[in-house]
Amino acid sequence: MDYMRHIEGYDKNDKPEPLLSVESTNIPELVRKLADIPRYRLEKSLVQLQKQTLPDLLDHVDFLCSITEAKAHAIVTFDFDSHEDRFRKQLSNLLDDFEEKLINEITEAIREYIPTWNLKARDLFQGWRRLHGTTIKAFLRKDGEHRTKKSNGPSWNAKLLSEPQRNLDPIWNSIDKKTKRFVERRKKLVEGEIEILMHNLRNTIKGVDSKAFKKNLENKGPELQRAFDRVESAIRSDLKQHKGRLLEDGNGDYCRGTMRLLYKAVREDQESKKHSFRAALNMLENGVCGPQGPYLVIQNKHNEYWGAQKTKQKKLGEEAIERVMNEIRTASTQLSVQQKPSESALKMYANLARLVKEGRDQCNKPIRTSHLVSGSEPTVKIEEE
């Protein structure tokens, strides 16, 4: 409140004056932190590129170049499909965990609280009926955002949302805590599946003398784990955005859109029938507590949300699993192909091998040093010249 009085301006003769200065409200600091979030994500992505993505790519190119130096081996026979199916099953189990241990809890809480929210809303309307008719008219005209000296509190919409926020915030605010246990357990199960895959592959290629192939293979385990990590992280991040759309009153949020339609319908009805503004208020109350009101919209939007989100993350996760498994399949197939490269191909391989070495040198020194200087990766150490 003090921050808004500073921003909007106030008469210094009014008493009391704001207790806090602009900076003392900590809102400017919060804004700065929020503004830094995209930069943090960019830095994190750049560190990931330097530490994992580029080295993996260079190892893969190194393998493709070195395959010409090795003799062709017997065809590598391995049941890739069964292992891929097992990873898909782990992905489905992860999504089911989110649904059963978090989403369903929110769904059930919304269903149980709707009658209470309606009762609280009717109590609010009882208070608003005591307002002067011109004040009611102003609130209806301004979609609930009117302010007066006597009524300088939250908008009507914010007050209508206060009870859902009070009831549901504890659940949403504990998302990280609620998901931590089953995510960690699922991560260990995925690690177990990766170890089984790698163990069986190592046994299958015991006679293979391609160091580049074996090194390239070892990179695939972390890639598979990251596929699951990305799904888990995306769900948690998206859930927090979803919460904002359900329980906030900003542009694009469900409540504001729903209430605007109700205010519009009430205004049009009042203008055509010329009834009192208290009668218009009764119509708004019935709309808020009815099937087209914000509380049932919250319930319906939440129910729609998870179905679409689950389908989206399942598709992305399966595509990532399939991509990594196909890379392993392709590399295994390359081992059994007898290659007779031309002179130009050999020159190209030699040039690529040189570029791979230069790329590794860049990752290991200049790029790492840049991260340290920028402060994006505090664990990076500058190498001596």
Tab-separated table of C-alpha atoms in Angstrom:
chain	number	residue	atom	x	y	z
A	1	MET	CA	0.000	0.000	0.000
A	2	ASP	CA	2.795	2.450	0.902
A	3	TYR	CA	4.583	1.650	-2.362
A	4	MET	CA	1.461	2.365	-4.421
A	5	ARG	CA	0.896	5.675	-2.614
A	6	HIS	CA	4.462	6.721	-3.519
A	7	ILE	CA	4.030	5.651	-7.151
A	8	GLU	CA	0.544	7.096	-7.665
A	9	GLY	CA	1.266	10.233	-5.633
A	10	TYR	CA	-0.453	11.545	-2.519
A	11	ASP	CA	-1.216	14.794	-0.735
A	12	LYS	CA	1.404	15.295	1.967
A	13	ASN	CA	-1.231	17.038	4.050
A	14	ASP	CA	-3.107	13.734	4.266
A	15	LYS	CA	-2.538	11.799	7.457
A	16	PRO	CA	-1.091	9.368	8.071
A	17	GLU	CA	1.785	9.589	5.608
A	18	PRO	CA	3.295	6.321	4.298
A	19	LEU	CA	5.332	4.583	6.977
A	20	LEU	CA	7.830	3.144	4.475
A	21	SER	CA	9.924	4.741	1.761
A	22	VAL	CA	9.894	3.290	-1.761
A	23	GLU	CA	13.069	1.244	-1.166
A	24	SER	CA	11.982	0.196	2.332
A	25	THR	CA	8.998	-1.657	0.868
A	26	ASN	CA	11.541	-4.000	-0.822
A	27	ILE	CA	9.400	-3.938	-3.965
A	28	PRO	CA	12.117	-2.279	-6.122
A	29	GLU	CA	14.541	-5.000	-4.993
A	30	LEU	CA	11.981	-7.661	-5.903
A	31	VAL	CA	11.560	-6.094	-9.348
A	32	ARG	CA	15.335	-6.168	-9.866
A	33	LYS	CA	15.471	-9.833	-8.879
A	34	LEU	CA	12.639	-10.687	-11.245
A	35	ALA	CA	14.396	-8.801	-14.035
A	36	ASP	CA	17.505	-10.908	-13.422
A	37	ILE	CA	15.686	-14.219	-13.930
A	38	PRO	CA	16.026	-14.333	-17.754
A	39	ARG	CA	19.753	-13.497	-17.422
A	40	TYR	CA	20.198	-16.310	-14.894
A	41	ARG	CA	18.477	-18.776	-17.209
A	42	LEU	CA	20.641	-17.651	-20.120
A	43	GLU	CA	23.818	-18.058	-18.061
A	44	LYS	CA	22.682	-21.492	-16.915
A	45	SER	CA	22.042	-22.511	-20.531
A	46	LEU	CA	25.478	-21.260	-21.595
A	47	VAL	CA	27.196	-23.199	-18.811
A	48	GLN	CA	25.238	-26.318	-19.831
A	49	LEU	CA	26.356	-25.760	-23.431
A	50	GLN	CA	30.022	-25.517	-22.412
A	51	LYS	CA	30.076	-28.313	-19.844
A	52	GLN	CA	27.862	-30.908	-21.515
A	53	THR	CA	26.346	-30.176	-24.922
A	54	LEU	CA	29.511	-29.156	-26.793
A	55	PRO	CA	31.711	-31.932	-25.301
A	56	ASP	CA	29.042	-34.520	-26.191
A	57	LEU	CA	28.862	-33.204	-29.750
A	58	LEU	CA	32.652	-33.237	-30.106
A	59	ASP	CA	32.853	-36.807	-28.792
A	60	HIS	CA	30.235	-37.890	-31.333
A	61	VAL	CA	32.090	-36.233	-34.225
A	62	ASP	CA	35.331	-37.780	-32.965
A	63	PHE	CA	33.696	-41.216	-33.061
A	64	LEU	CA	32.395	-40.722	-36.606
A	65	CYS	CA	35.861	-39.639	-37.764
A	66	SER	CA	37.721	-42.450	-36.020
A	67	ILE	CA	35.453	-45.233	-37.275
A	68	THR	CA	37.474	-45.390	-40.480
A	69	GLU	CA	40.580	-46.290	-38.487
A	70	ALA	CA	39.014	-49.405	-36.956
A	71	LYS	CA	38.223	-52.680	-38.602
A	72	ALA	CA	34.592	-53.502	-39.213
A	73	HIS	CA	33.194	-55.652	-36.406
A	74	ALA	CA	30.517	-58.271	-36.426
A	75	ILE	CA	27.036	-56.785	-36.414
A	76	VAL	CA	26.183	-55.601	-32.914
A	77	THR	CA	22.983	-57.399	-31.951
A	78	PHE	CA	21.212	-55.759	-29.055
A	79	ASP	CA	17.584	-55.440	-27.967
A	80	PHE	CA	17.353	-51.651	-28.023
A	81	ASP	CA	13.546	-51.689	-28.226
A	82	SER	CA	13.018	-53.353	-24.850
A	83	HIS	CA	15.321	-50.856	-23.129
A	84	GLU	CA	13.587	-47.936	-24.845
A	85	ASP	CA	10.223	-49.284	-23.673
A	86	ARG	CA	11.541	-49.435	-20.108
A	87	PHE	CA	12.560	-45.770	-20.255
A	88	ARG	CA	9.142	-44.863	-21.658
A	89	LYS	CA	7.558	-46.703	-18.739
A	90	GLN	CA	9.667	-44.725	-16.257
A	91	LEU	CA	8.528	-41.514	-17.966
A	92	SER	CA	4.869	-42.545	-17.653
A	93	ASN	CA	5.434	-43.392	-13.994
A	94	LEU	CA	6.965	-39.951	-13.363
A	95	LEU	CA	3.942	-38.233	-14.911
A	96	ASP	CA	1.584	-40.486	-12.936
A	97	ASP	CA	3.416	-39.527	-9.731
A	98	PHE	CA	2.797	-35.845	-10.410
A	99	GLU	CA	-0.858	-36.567	-11.108
A	100	GLU	CA	-1.528	-38.826	-8.127
A	101	LYS	CA	0.558	-37.018	-5.501
A	102	LEU	CA	0.078	-33.371	-6.432
A	103	ILE	CA	-2.435	-32.597	-9.187
A	104	ASN	CA	-5.212	-34.725	-7.668
A	105	GLU	CA	-4.697	-33.046	-4.289
A	106	ILE	CA	-5.211	-29.616	-5.854
A	107	THR	CA	-8.198	-30.868	-7.860
A	108	GLU	CA	-9.867	-32.297	-4.759
A	109	ALA	CA	-9.139	-29.174	-2.695
A	110	ILE	CA	-10.756	-26.922	-5.321
A	111	ARG	CA	-13.835	-29.162	-5.471
A	112	GLU	CA	-14.236	-29.176	-1.688
A	113	TYR	CA	-13.674	-25.441	-1.218
A	114	ILE	CA	-16.072	-24.119	-3.887
A	115	PRO	CA	-19.143	-24.111	-1.553
A	116	THR	CA	-17.108	-22.194	1.054
A	117	TRP	CA	-15.900	-19.692	-1.544
A	118	ASN	CA	-19.490	-19.072	-2.631
A	119	LEU	CA	-20.560	-18.407	0.980
A	120	LYS	CA	-17.663	-16.001	1.516
A	121	ALA	CA	-18.511	-14.240	-1.748
A	122	ARG	CA	-22.117	-13.743	-0.640
A	123	ASP	CA	-20.831	-12.209	2.603
A	124	LEU	CA	-18.793	-9.743	0.539
A	125	PHE	CA	-21.826	-8.794	-1.525
A	126	GLN	CA	-23.785	-8.168	1.670
A	127	GLY	CA	-21.192	-5.568	2.604
A	128	TRP	CA	-21.149	-4.022	-0.866
A	129	ARG	CA	-24.931	-3.534	-0.751
A	130	ARG	CA	-24.359	-0.945	1.965
A	131	LEU	CA	-22.348	1.220	-0.432
A	132	HIS	CA	-23.915	4.294	-2.022
A	133	GLY	CA	-25.615	3.643	-5.362
A	134	THR	CA	-23.158	5.847	-7.263
A	135	THR	CA	-20.260	3.908	-5.744
A	136	ILE	CA	-21.817	0.597	-6.815
A	137	LYS	CA	-22.312	2.060	-10.297
A	138	ALA	CA	-18.639	3.078	-10.429
A	139	PHE	CA	-17.448	-0.397	-9.388
A	140	LEU	CA	-19.640	-2.025	-12.028
A	141	ARG	CA	-18.498	0.434	-14.702
A	142	LYS	CA	-14.802	-0.108	-13.879
A	143	ASP	CA	-14.926	-3.915	-13.674
A	144	GLY	CA	-14.556	-3.868	-9.889
A	145	GLU	CA	-11.462	-1.646	-9.846
A	146	HIS	CA	-12.997	1.568	-8.430
A	147	ARG	CA	-11.299	3.295	-5.484
A	148	THR	CA	-12.623	5.932	-3.093
A	149	LYS	CA	-11.361	7.627	0.044
A	150	LYS	CA	-13.729	5.497	2.092
A	151	SER	CA	-13.038	2.334	0.116
A	152	ASN	CA	-9.365	2.349	-0.859
A	153	GLY	CA	-8.756	-1.354	-0.340
A	154	PRO	CA	-8.350	-4.149	-2.880
A	155	SER	CA	-10.612	-4.351	-5.917
A	156	TRP	CA	-13.744	-6.453	-5.754
A	157	ASN	CA	-12.032	-9.102	-7.859
A	158	ALA	CA	-9.058	-9.287	-5.499
A	159	LYS	CA	-11.403	-9.675	-2.540
A	160	LEU	CA	-13.312	-12.448	-4.299
A	161	LEU	CA	-10.005	-14.238	-4.913
A	162	SER	CA	-8.669	-13.810	-1.383
A	163	GLU	CA	-10.379	-16.942	-0.037
A	164	PRO	CA	-9.175	-19.264	-2.858
A	165	GLN	CA	-5.673	-17.852	-2.371
A	166	ARG	CA	-5.787	-18.459	1.382
A	167	ASN	CA	-6.984	-22.042	0.919
A	168	LEU	CA	-4.803	-23.089	-2.019
A	169	ASP	CA	-1.570	-21.141	-1.506
A	170	PRO	CA	-0.222	-23.625	1.099
A	171	ILE	CA	-0.566	-26.466	-1.437
A	172	TRP	CA	1.018	-24.539	-4.297
A	173	ASN	CA	3.806	-23.120	-2.155
A	174	SER	CA	4.868	-26.631	-1.157
A	175	ILE	CA	5.186	-27.940	-4.730
A	176	ASP	CA	8.973	-28.310	-4.490
A	177	LYS	CA	8.710	-30.029	-1.114
A	178	LYS	CA	5.882	-32.328	-2.192
A	179	THR	CA	7.628	-33.387	-5.399
A	180	LYS	CA	11.133	-33.772	-3.992
A	181	ARG	CA	10.667	-37.238	-2.497
A	182	PHE	CA	9.041	-38.992	-5.450
A	183	VAL	CA	11.262	-37.165	-7.977
A	184	GLU	CA	14.400	-38.346	-6.165
A	185	ARG	CA	13.048	-41.902	-5.990
A	186	ARG	CA	12.160	-41.822	-9.673
A	187	LYS	CA	15.620	-40.448	-10.495
A	188	LYS	CA	17.260	-43.426	-8.785
A	189	LEU	CA	15.047	-45.823	-10.739
A	190	VAL	CA	16.029	-44.110	-14.003
A	191	GLU	CA	19.691	-44.289	-12.989
A	192	GLY	CA	19.179	-48.015	-12.425
A	193	GLU	CA	17.684	-48.441	-15.904
A	194	ILE	CA	20.573	-46.489	-17.425
A	195	GLU	CA	23.100	-48.675	-15.612
A	196	ILE	CA	21.353	-51.827	-16.870
A	197	LEU	CA	21.450	-50.460	-20.435
A	198	MET	CA	25.129	-49.523	-20.205
A	199	HIS	CA	26.106	-52.806	-18.528
A	200	ASN	CA	24.389	-54.865	-21.227
A	201	LEU	CA	25.884	-52.732	-23.995
A	202	ARG	CA	29.392	-53.025	-22.537
A	203	ASN	CA	29.047	-56.794	-22.486
A	204	THR	CA	27.800	-56.773	-26.075
A	205	ILE	CA	30.737	-54.701	-27.390
A	206	LYS	CA	33.522	-56.277	-25.313
A	207	GLY	CA	35.453	-57.122	-28.455
A	208	VAL	CA	35.152	-53.642	-29.919
A	209	ASP	CA	38.443	-51.749	-29.842
A	210	SER	CA	36.998	-48.321	-30.741
A	211	LYS	CA	37.805	-46.034	-27.818
A	212	ALA	CA	35.881	-43.215	-29.468
A	213	PHE	CA	32.752	-45.379	-29.642
A	214	LYS	CA	33.015	-46.362	-25.983
A	215	LYS	CA	33.556	-42.767	-24.904
A	216	ASN	CA	30.625	-41.629	-27.017
A	217	LEU	CA	28.499	-44.359	-25.436
A	218	GLU	CA	29.275	-43.187	-21.900
A	219	ASN	CA	27.851	-39.750	-22.760
A	220	LYS	CA	24.443	-41.232	-23.498
A	221	GLY	CA	23.660	-42.136	-19.889
A	222	PRO	CA	23.706	-38.507	-18.682
A	223	GLU	CA	21.744	-37.490	-21.784
A	224	LEU	CA	18.975	-39.934	-20.894
A	225	GLN	CA	18.900	-38.673	-17.313
A	226	ARG	CA	18.645	-35.081	-18.516
A	227	ALA	CA	15.616	-36.007	-20.614
A	228	PHE	CA	13.800	-36.935	-17.397
A	229	ASP	CA	15.183	-33.933	-15.503
A	230	ARG	CA	13.878	-31.552	-18.169
A	231	VAL	CA	10.376	-33.021	-17.959
A	232	GLU	CA	10.319	-32.792	-14.162
A	233	SER	CA	11.671	-29.225	-14.165
A	234	ALA	CA	9.266	-28.088	-16.897
A	235	ILE	CA	6.253	-29.452	-15.015
A	236	ARG	CA	7.185	-27.739	-11.760
A	237	SER	CA	7.883	-24.441	-13.527
A	238	ASP	CA	4.667	-24.596	-15.540
A	239	LEU	CA	2.630	-25.482	-12.453
A	240	LYS	CA	3.750	-22.265	-10.792
A	241	GLN	CA	2.705	-20.252	-13.854
A	242	HIS	CA	-0.597	-22.136	-13.888
A	243	LYS	CA	-1.144	-21.163	-10.251
A	244	GLY	CA	-0.749	-17.503	-11.176
A	245	ARG	CA	-3.387	-17.745	-13.887
A	246	LEU	CA	-5.790	-19.471	-11.486
A	247	LEU	CA	-5.345	-17.313	-8.401
A	248	GLU	CA	-4.208	-13.874	-9.587
A	249	ASP	CA	-6.158	-10.989	-11.096
A	250	GLY	CA	-3.821	-9.728	-13.805
A	251	ASN	CA	-4.354	-9.443	-17.541
A	252	GLY	CA	-4.580	-12.929	-19.012
A	253	ASP	CA	-5.558	-14.531	-15.698
A	254	TYR	CA	-8.758	-16.575	-15.629
A	255	CYS	CA	-10.534	-14.564	-12.913
A	256	ARG	CA	-10.140	-11.206	-14.643
A	257	GLY	CA	-11.410	-12.551	-17.951
A	258	THR	CA	-14.399	-14.209	-16.280
A	259	MET	CA	-15.297	-11.182	-14.152
A	260	ARG	CA	-15.104	-8.822	-17.130
A	261	LEU	CA	-17.759	-10.893	-18.890
A	262	LEU	CA	-19.964	-10.825	-15.786
A	263	TYR	CA	-19.591	-7.055	-15.337
A	264	LYS	CA	-20.393	-6.516	-19.006
A	265	ALA	CA	-23.521	-8.681	-18.816
A	266	VAL	CA	-24.704	-6.848	-15.687
A	267	ARG	CA	-24.130	-3.408	-17.250
A	268	GLU	CA	-25.977	-4.354	-20.424
A	269	ASP	CA	-28.879	-5.785	-18.437
A	270	GLN	CA	-29.056	-2.733	-16.175
A	271	GLU	CA	-28.996	-0.324	-19.111
A	272	SER	CA	-31.769	-2.150	-20.965
A	273	LYS	CA	-34.081	-2.726	-17.987
A	274	LYS	CA	-33.247	0.434	-16.022
A	275	HIS	CA	-33.434	-1.365	-12.680
A	276	SER	CA	-31.563	-0.250	-9.558
A	277	PHE	CA	-27.851	-0.749	-9.080
A	278	ARG	CA	-28.582	-2.926	-6.059
A	279	ALA	CA	-30.585	-5.191	-8.365
A	280	ALA	CA	-27.581	-5.179	-10.697
A	281	LEU	CA	-25.440	-6.166	-7.727
A	282	ASN	CA	-27.767	-9.117	-7.081
A	283	MET	CA	-27.283	-10.221	-10.675
A	284	LEU	CA	-23.499	-9.974	-10.304
A	285	GLU	CA	-23.627	-12.020	-7.092
A	286	ASN	CA	-25.628	-14.771	-8.778
A	287	GLY	CA	-23.164	-14.724	-11.661
A	288	VAL	CA	-20.129	-15.021	-9.383
A	289	CYS	CA	-21.662	-17.930	-7.463
A	290	GLY	CA	-23.175	-19.568	-10.545
A	291	PRO	CA	-21.876	-22.017	-13.177
A	292	GLN	CA	-20.178	-19.248	-15.189
A	293	GLY	CA	-18.535	-17.690	-12.133
A	294	PRO	CA	-14.798	-17.475	-11.404
A	295	TYR	CA	-14.747	-20.355	-8.909
A	296	LEU	CA	-16.114	-22.946	-11.305
A	297	VAL	CA	-13.906	-21.481	-14.045
A	298	ILE	CA	-10.914	-22.081	-11.743
A	299	GLN	CA	-12.029	-25.695	-11.331
A	300	ASN	CA	-12.623	-26.261	-15.054
A	301	LYS	CA	-9.381	-24.603	-16.158
A	302	HIS	CA	-7.382	-26.666	-13.667
A	303	ASN	CA	-9.002	-29.888	-14.883
A	304	GLU	CA	-8.230	-28.970	-18.504
A	305	TYR	CA	-4.677	-27.914	-17.702
A	306	TRP	CA	-3.206	-31.193	-16.515
A	307	GLY	CA	-4.525	-33.284	-19.399
A	308	ALA	CA	-2.841	-30.991	-21.932
A	309	GLN	CA	0.346	-30.613	-19.868
A	310	LYS	CA	0.712	-34.364	-19.326
A	311	THR	CA	0.301	-35.066	-23.047
A	312	LYS	CA	2.821	-32.341	-23.940
A	313	GLN	CA	5.525	-33.502	-21.502
A	314	LYS	CA	5.004	-37.164	-22.403
A	315	LYS	CA	5.560	-36.326	-26.079
A	316	LEU	CA	8.684	-34.234	-25.383
A	317	GLY	CA	10.127	-36.857	-23.021
A	318	GLU	CA	9.518	-39.731	-25.432
A	319	GLU	CA	11.081	-37.774	-28.295
A	320	ALA	CA	14.204	-37.128	-26.195
A	321	ILE	CA	14.460	-40.811	-25.195
A	322	GLU	CA	13.980	-41.921	-28.796
A	323	ARG	CA	16.632	-39.483	-30.036
A	324	VAL	CA	19.305	-40.727	-27.600
A	325	MET	CA	18.483	-44.387	-28.213
A	326	ASN	CA	18.614	-43.835	-31.984
A	327	GLU	CA	22.051	-42.237	-31.616
A	328	ILE	CA	23.256	-45.368	-29.808
A	329	ARG	CA	21.663	-47.582	-32.480
A	330	THR	CA	23.317	-45.580	-35.267
A	331	ALA	CA	26.733	-45.675	-33.609
A	332	SER	CA	26.425	-49.429	-33.081
A	333	THR	CA	25.516	-49.915	-36.725
A	334	GLN	CA	28.537	-47.874	-37.815
A	335	LEU	CA	30.839	-50.349	-36.071
A	336	SER	CA	29.787	-53.157	-38.391
A	337	VAL	CA	30.060	-51.168	-41.630
A	338	GLN	CA	33.164	-51.814	-43.700
A	339	GLN	CA	34.231	-48.404	-44.928
A	340	LYS	CA	36.612	-47.592	-47.777
A	341	PRO	CA	36.876	-43.820	-47.653
A	342	SER	CA	38.219	-41.858	-50.596
A	343	GLU	CA	41.194	-39.529	-50.376
A	344	SER	CA	38.882	-36.529	-50.112
A	345	ALA	CA	36.910	-38.238	-47.327
A	346	LEU	CA	40.113	-38.985	-45.414
A	347	LYS	CA	41.131	-35.333	-45.702
A	348	MET	CA	37.706	-34.285	-44.440
A	349	TYR	CA	37.985	-36.692	-41.467
A	350	ALA	CA	41.454	-35.356	-40.664
A	351	ASN	CA	40.187	-31.782	-40.825
A	352	LEU	CA	37.226	-32.636	-38.575
A	353	ALA	CA	39.562	-34.338	-36.091
A	354	ARG	CA	41.647	-31.151	-35.981
A	355	LEU	CA	38.528	-29.048	-35.432
A	356	VAL	CA	37.404	-31.394	-32.655
A	357	LYS	CA	40.726	-30.878	-30.873
A	358	GLU	CA	40.450	-27.105	-31.279
A	359	GLY	CA	36.876	-27.227	-30.031
A	360	ARG	CA	37.912	-29.125	-26.905
A	361	ASP	CA	40.668	-26.605	-26.285
A	362	GLN	CA	38.125	-23.783	-26.568
A	363	CYS	CA	35.755	-25.495	-24.115
A	364	ASN	CA	38.525	-26.245	-21.638
A	365	LYS	CA	40.034	-22.775	-21.479
A	366	PRO	CA	38.644	-19.623	-23.159
A	367	ILE	CA	34.960	-20.479	-22.725
A	368	ARG	CA	35.417	-21.660	-19.141
A	369	THR	CA	37.430	-18.555	-18.314
A	370	SER	CA	34.659	-16.352	-19.745
A	371	HIS	CA	32.133	-18.027	-17.441
A	372	LEU	CA	34.354	-17.347	-14.444
A	373	VAL	CA	34.927	-13.712	-15.359
A	374	SER	CA	31.179	-13.157	-15.868
A	375	GLY	CA	30.379	-14.896	-12.582
A	376	SER	CA	27.964	-17.324	-14.233
A	377	GLU	CA	29.903	-20.407	-13.126
A	378	PRO	CA	31.641	-19.903	-9.770
A	379	THR	CA	33.130	-23.405	-9.808
A	380	VAL	CA	35.128	-22.756	-12.990
A	381	LYS	CA	38.827	-22.135	-12.412
A	382	ILE	CA	41.047	-20.099	-14.712
A	383	GLU	CA	43.773	-22.237	-16.215
A	384	GLU	CA	47.318	-20.948	-16.192
A	385	GLU	CA	48.713	-19.732	-19.480
